[in-house]
mmCIF file of C-alpha atoms in Angstrom:
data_model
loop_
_atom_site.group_PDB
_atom_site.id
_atom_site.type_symbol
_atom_site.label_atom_id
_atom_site.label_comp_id
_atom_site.label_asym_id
_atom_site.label_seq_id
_atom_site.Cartn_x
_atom_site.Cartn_y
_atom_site.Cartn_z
ATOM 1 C CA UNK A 18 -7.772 2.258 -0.136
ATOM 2 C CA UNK A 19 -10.921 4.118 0.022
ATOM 3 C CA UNK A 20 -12.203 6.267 2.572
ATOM 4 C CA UNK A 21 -15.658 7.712 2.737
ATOM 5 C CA UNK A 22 -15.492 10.542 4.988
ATOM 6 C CA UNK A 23 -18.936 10.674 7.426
ATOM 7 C CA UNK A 24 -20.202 13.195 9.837
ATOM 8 C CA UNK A 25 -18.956 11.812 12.989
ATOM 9 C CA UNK A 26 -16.816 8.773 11.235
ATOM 10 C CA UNK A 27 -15.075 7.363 8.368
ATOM 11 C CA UNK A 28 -15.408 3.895 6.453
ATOM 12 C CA UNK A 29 -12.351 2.430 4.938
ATOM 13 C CA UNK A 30 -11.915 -0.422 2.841
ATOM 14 C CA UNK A 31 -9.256 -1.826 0.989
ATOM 15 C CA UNK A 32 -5.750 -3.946 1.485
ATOM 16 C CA UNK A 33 -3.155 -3.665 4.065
ATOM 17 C CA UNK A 34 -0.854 -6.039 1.966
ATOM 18 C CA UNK A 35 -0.930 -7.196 -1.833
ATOM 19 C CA UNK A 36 0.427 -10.626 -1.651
ATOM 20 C CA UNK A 37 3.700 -11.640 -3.467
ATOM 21 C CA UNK A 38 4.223 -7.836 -3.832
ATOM 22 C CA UNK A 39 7.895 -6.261 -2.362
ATOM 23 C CA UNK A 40 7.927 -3.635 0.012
ATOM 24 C CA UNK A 41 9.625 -1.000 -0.206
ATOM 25 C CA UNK A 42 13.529 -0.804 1.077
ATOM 26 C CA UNK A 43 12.747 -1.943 4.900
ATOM 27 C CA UNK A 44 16.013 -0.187 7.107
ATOM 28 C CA UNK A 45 16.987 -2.759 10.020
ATOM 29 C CA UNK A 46 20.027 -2.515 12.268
ATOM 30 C CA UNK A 47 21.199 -5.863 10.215
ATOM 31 C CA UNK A 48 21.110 -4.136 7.143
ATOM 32 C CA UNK A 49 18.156 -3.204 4.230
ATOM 33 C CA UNK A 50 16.071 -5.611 2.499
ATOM 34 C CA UNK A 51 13.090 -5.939 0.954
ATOM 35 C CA UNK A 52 9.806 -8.164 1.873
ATOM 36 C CA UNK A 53 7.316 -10.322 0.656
ATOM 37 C CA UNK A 54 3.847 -11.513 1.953
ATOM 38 C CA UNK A 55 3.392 -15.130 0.792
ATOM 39 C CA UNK A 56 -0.160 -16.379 -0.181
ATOM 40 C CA UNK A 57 -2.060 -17.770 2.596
ATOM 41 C CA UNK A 58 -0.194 -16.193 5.161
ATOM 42 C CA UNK A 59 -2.958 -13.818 6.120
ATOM 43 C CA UNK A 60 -5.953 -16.669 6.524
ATOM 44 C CA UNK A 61 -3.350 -18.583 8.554
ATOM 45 C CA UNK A 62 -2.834 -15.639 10.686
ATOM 46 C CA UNK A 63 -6.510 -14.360 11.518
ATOM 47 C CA UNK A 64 -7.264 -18.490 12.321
ATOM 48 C CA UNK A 65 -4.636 -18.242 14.593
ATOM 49 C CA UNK A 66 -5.241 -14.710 16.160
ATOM 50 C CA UNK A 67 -7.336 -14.342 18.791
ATOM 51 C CA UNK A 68 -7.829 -10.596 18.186
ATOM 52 C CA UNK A 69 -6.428 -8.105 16.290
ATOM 53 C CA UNK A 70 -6.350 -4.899 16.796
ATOM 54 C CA UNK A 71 -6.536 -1.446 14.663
ATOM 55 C CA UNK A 72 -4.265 1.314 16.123
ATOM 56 C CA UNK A 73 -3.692 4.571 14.285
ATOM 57 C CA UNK A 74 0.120 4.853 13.686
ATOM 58 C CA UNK A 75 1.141 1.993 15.914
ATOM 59 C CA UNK A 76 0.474 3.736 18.868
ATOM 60 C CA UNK A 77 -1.242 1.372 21.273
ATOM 61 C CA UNK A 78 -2.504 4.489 23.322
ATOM 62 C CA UNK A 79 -4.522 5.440 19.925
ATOM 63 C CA UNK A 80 -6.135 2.285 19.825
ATOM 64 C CA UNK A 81 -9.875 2.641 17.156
ATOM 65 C CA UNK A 82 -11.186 -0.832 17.826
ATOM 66 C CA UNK A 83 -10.335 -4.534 16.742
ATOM 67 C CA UNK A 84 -12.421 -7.798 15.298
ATOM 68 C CA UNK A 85 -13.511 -8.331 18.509
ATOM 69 C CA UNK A 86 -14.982 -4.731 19.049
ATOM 70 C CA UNK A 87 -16.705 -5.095 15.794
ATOM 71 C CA UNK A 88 -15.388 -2.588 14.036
ATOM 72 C CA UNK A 89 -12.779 -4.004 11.969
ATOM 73 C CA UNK A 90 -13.345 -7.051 9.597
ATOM 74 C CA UNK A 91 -10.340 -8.550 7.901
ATOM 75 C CA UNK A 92 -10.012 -11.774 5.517
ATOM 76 C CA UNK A 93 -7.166 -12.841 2.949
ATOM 77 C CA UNK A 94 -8.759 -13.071 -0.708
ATOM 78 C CA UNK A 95 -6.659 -13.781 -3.845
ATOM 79 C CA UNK A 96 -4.969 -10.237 -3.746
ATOM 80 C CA UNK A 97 -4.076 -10.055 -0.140
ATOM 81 C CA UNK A 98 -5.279 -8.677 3.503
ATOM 82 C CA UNK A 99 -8.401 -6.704 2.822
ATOM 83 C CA UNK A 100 -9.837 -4.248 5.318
ATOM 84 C CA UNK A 101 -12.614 -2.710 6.312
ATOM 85 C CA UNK A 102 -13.310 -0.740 9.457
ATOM 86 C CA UNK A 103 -15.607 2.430 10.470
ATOM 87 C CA UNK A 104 -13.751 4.770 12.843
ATOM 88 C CA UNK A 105 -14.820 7.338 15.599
ATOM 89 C CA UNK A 106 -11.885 8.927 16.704
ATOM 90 C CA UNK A 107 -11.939 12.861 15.881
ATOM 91 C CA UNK A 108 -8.609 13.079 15.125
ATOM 92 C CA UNK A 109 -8.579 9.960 12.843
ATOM 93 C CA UNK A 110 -11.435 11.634 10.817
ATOM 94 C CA UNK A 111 -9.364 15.114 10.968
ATOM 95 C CA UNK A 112 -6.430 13.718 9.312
ATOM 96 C CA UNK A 113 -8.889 11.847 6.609
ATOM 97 C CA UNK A 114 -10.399 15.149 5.814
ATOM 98 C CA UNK A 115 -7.195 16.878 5.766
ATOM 99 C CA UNK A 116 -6.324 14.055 2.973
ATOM 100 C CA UNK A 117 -3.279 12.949 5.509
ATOM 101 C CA UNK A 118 -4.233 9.534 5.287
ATOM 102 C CA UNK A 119 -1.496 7.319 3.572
ATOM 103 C CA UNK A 120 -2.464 3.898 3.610
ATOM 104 C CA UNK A 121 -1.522 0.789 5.659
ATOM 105 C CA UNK A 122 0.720 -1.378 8.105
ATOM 106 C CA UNK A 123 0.484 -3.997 10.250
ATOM 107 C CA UNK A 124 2.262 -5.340 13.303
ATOM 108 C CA UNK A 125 3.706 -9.031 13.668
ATOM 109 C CA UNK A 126 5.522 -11.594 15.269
ATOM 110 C CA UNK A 127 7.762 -13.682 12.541
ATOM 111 C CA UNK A 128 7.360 -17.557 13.183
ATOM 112 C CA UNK A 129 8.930 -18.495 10.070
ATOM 113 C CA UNK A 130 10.945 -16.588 7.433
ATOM 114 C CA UNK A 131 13.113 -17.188 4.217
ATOM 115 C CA UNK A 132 15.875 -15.143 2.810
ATOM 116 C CA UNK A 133 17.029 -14.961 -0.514
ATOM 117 C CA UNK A 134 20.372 -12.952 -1.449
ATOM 118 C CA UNK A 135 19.518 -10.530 -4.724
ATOM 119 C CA UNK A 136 21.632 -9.697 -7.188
ATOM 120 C CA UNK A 137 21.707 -5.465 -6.417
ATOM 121 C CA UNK A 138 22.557 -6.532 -2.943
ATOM 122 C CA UNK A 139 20.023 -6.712 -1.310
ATOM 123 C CA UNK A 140 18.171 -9.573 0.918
ATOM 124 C CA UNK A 141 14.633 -10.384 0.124
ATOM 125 C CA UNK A 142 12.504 -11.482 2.978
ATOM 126 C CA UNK A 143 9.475 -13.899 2.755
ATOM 127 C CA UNK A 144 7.054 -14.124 5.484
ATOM 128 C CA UNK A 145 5.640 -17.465 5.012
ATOM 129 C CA UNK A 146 4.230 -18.125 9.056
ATOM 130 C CA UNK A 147 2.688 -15.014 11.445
ATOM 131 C CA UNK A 148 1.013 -14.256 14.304
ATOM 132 C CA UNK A 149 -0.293 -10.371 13.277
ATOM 133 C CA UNK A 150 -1.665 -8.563 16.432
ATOM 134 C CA UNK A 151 -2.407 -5.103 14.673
ATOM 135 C CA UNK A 152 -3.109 -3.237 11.613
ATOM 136 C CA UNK A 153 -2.457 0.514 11.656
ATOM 137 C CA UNK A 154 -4.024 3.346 9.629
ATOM 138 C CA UNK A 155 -0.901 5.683 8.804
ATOM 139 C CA UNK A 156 -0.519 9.328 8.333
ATOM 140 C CA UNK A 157 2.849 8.196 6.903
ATOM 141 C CA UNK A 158 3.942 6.518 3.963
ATOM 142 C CA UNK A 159 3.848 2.692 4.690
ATOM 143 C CA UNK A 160 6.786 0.273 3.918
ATOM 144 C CA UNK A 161 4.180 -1.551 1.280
ATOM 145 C CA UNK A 162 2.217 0.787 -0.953
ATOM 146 C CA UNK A 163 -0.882 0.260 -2.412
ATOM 147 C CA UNK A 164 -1.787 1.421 -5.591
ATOM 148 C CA UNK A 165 -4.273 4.573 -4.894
ATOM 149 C CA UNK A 166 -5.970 5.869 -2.116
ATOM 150 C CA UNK A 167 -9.349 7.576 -2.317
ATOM 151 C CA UNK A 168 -10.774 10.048 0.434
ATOM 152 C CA UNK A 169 -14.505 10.472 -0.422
ATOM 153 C CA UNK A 170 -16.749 13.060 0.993
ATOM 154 C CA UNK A 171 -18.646 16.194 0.909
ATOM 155 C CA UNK A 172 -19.858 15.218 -2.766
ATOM 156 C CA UNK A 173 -16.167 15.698 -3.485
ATOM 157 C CA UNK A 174 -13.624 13.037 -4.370
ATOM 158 C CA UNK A 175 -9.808 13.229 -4.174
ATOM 159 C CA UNK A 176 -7.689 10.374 -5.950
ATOM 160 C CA UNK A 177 -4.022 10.671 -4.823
ATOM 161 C CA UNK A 178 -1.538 8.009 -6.392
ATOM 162 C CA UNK A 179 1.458 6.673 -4.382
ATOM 163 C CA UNK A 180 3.756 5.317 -6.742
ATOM 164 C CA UNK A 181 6.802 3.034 -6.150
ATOM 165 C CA UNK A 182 10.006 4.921 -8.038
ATOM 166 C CA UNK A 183 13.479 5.586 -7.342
ATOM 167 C CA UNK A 184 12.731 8.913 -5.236
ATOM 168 C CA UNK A 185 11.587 6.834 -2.372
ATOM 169 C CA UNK A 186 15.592 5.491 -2.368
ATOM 170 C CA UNK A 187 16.343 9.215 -1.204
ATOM 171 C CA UNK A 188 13.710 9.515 1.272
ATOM 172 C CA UNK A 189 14.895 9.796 5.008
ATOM 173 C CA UNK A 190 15.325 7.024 7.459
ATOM 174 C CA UNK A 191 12.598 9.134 9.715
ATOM 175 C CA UNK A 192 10.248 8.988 6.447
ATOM 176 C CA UNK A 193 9.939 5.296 6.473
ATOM 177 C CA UNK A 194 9.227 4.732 9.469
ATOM 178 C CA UNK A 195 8.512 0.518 9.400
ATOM 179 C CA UNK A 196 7.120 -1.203 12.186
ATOM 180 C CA UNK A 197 8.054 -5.089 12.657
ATOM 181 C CA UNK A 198 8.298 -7.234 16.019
ATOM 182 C CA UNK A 199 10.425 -9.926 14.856
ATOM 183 C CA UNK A 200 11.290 -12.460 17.592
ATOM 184 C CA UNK A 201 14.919 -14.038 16.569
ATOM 185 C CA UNK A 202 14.655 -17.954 17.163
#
């Protein structure tokens, strides 16, 4: 992800999701697993949507515009969901000077899922059909990482890697904070 840090705005661009790529542990009152993006998902999903929105945390009170507003652009190419968007909000641009931006997350509605048992244990989830209603700039770290994020501004550039390892096994429930609406059929 890389954001260029304006006056009164910011421009990101980047991914919200690298297809075919795990998350990270996802915590879910019917126990931990892991999830997958599958390819295509994403075009199916923005043919489908009739907007989508870009909140700021998943707070729908901090709403910074949506592909209807004209601020947010989003299309599936071979890696995955990229983004870009140009934000107002103050405190948005705060946090992005502050370097407290971590990357991305989005907001769904599961139509069709697989599982597959692994052999630590753990499930494996693949989303193969979605309606997505938001993607959310985060000031925490998101259940799918990318692979950098670059704040650019004031002639000055800051290149701050977010690595999957073990540690983020010992991180706190409250620390990955994950944000799916899954609808049980």
């Amino acid at each position: 992800m890389e954001i260029r840090v304006k006056k009164d705005s910011i421009l990101v661009e980047g991914y919200v999701n690298a297809v075919a790529r795990d998350s990270k542990k996802i915590h879910a009152a019917t126990g931990d697993f892991i999830e997958q993006v599958l390819p295509r998902v994403w075009s199916r999903a923005l043919r489908k949507a009739d907007d989508v929105k870009l909140l700021f945390n998943h707070e729908e009170e901090k709403e910074l515009g949506s592909i209807k507003k004209g601020n947010l652009e989003l299309y599936e190419d071979a890696i995955g969901l990229r983004v870009k968007c140009r934000i107002y909000d103050k405190e948005v641009i705060k946090e992005a000077r502050l370097n407290n931006i971590k990357g991305w997350s989005f907001g769904f509605f599961a139509k069709k899922d697989k599982w597959e048992n692994l052999k630590n244990g753990l499930k494996r989830r693949y989303l193969v059909d979605i309606d997505l209603t938001e993607v959310s700039i985060l000031t925490v770290e998101p259940a799918y990482s990318g692979c950098l994020a670059e704040i650019r501004g004031n002639n000055k550039s800051e290149i701050r890697y977010i690595f999957d390892s073990e540690l983020e096994e010992l991180m706190s429930f409250s620390e990955q904070i994950t944000y799916i609406l899954d609808l049980k059929e």
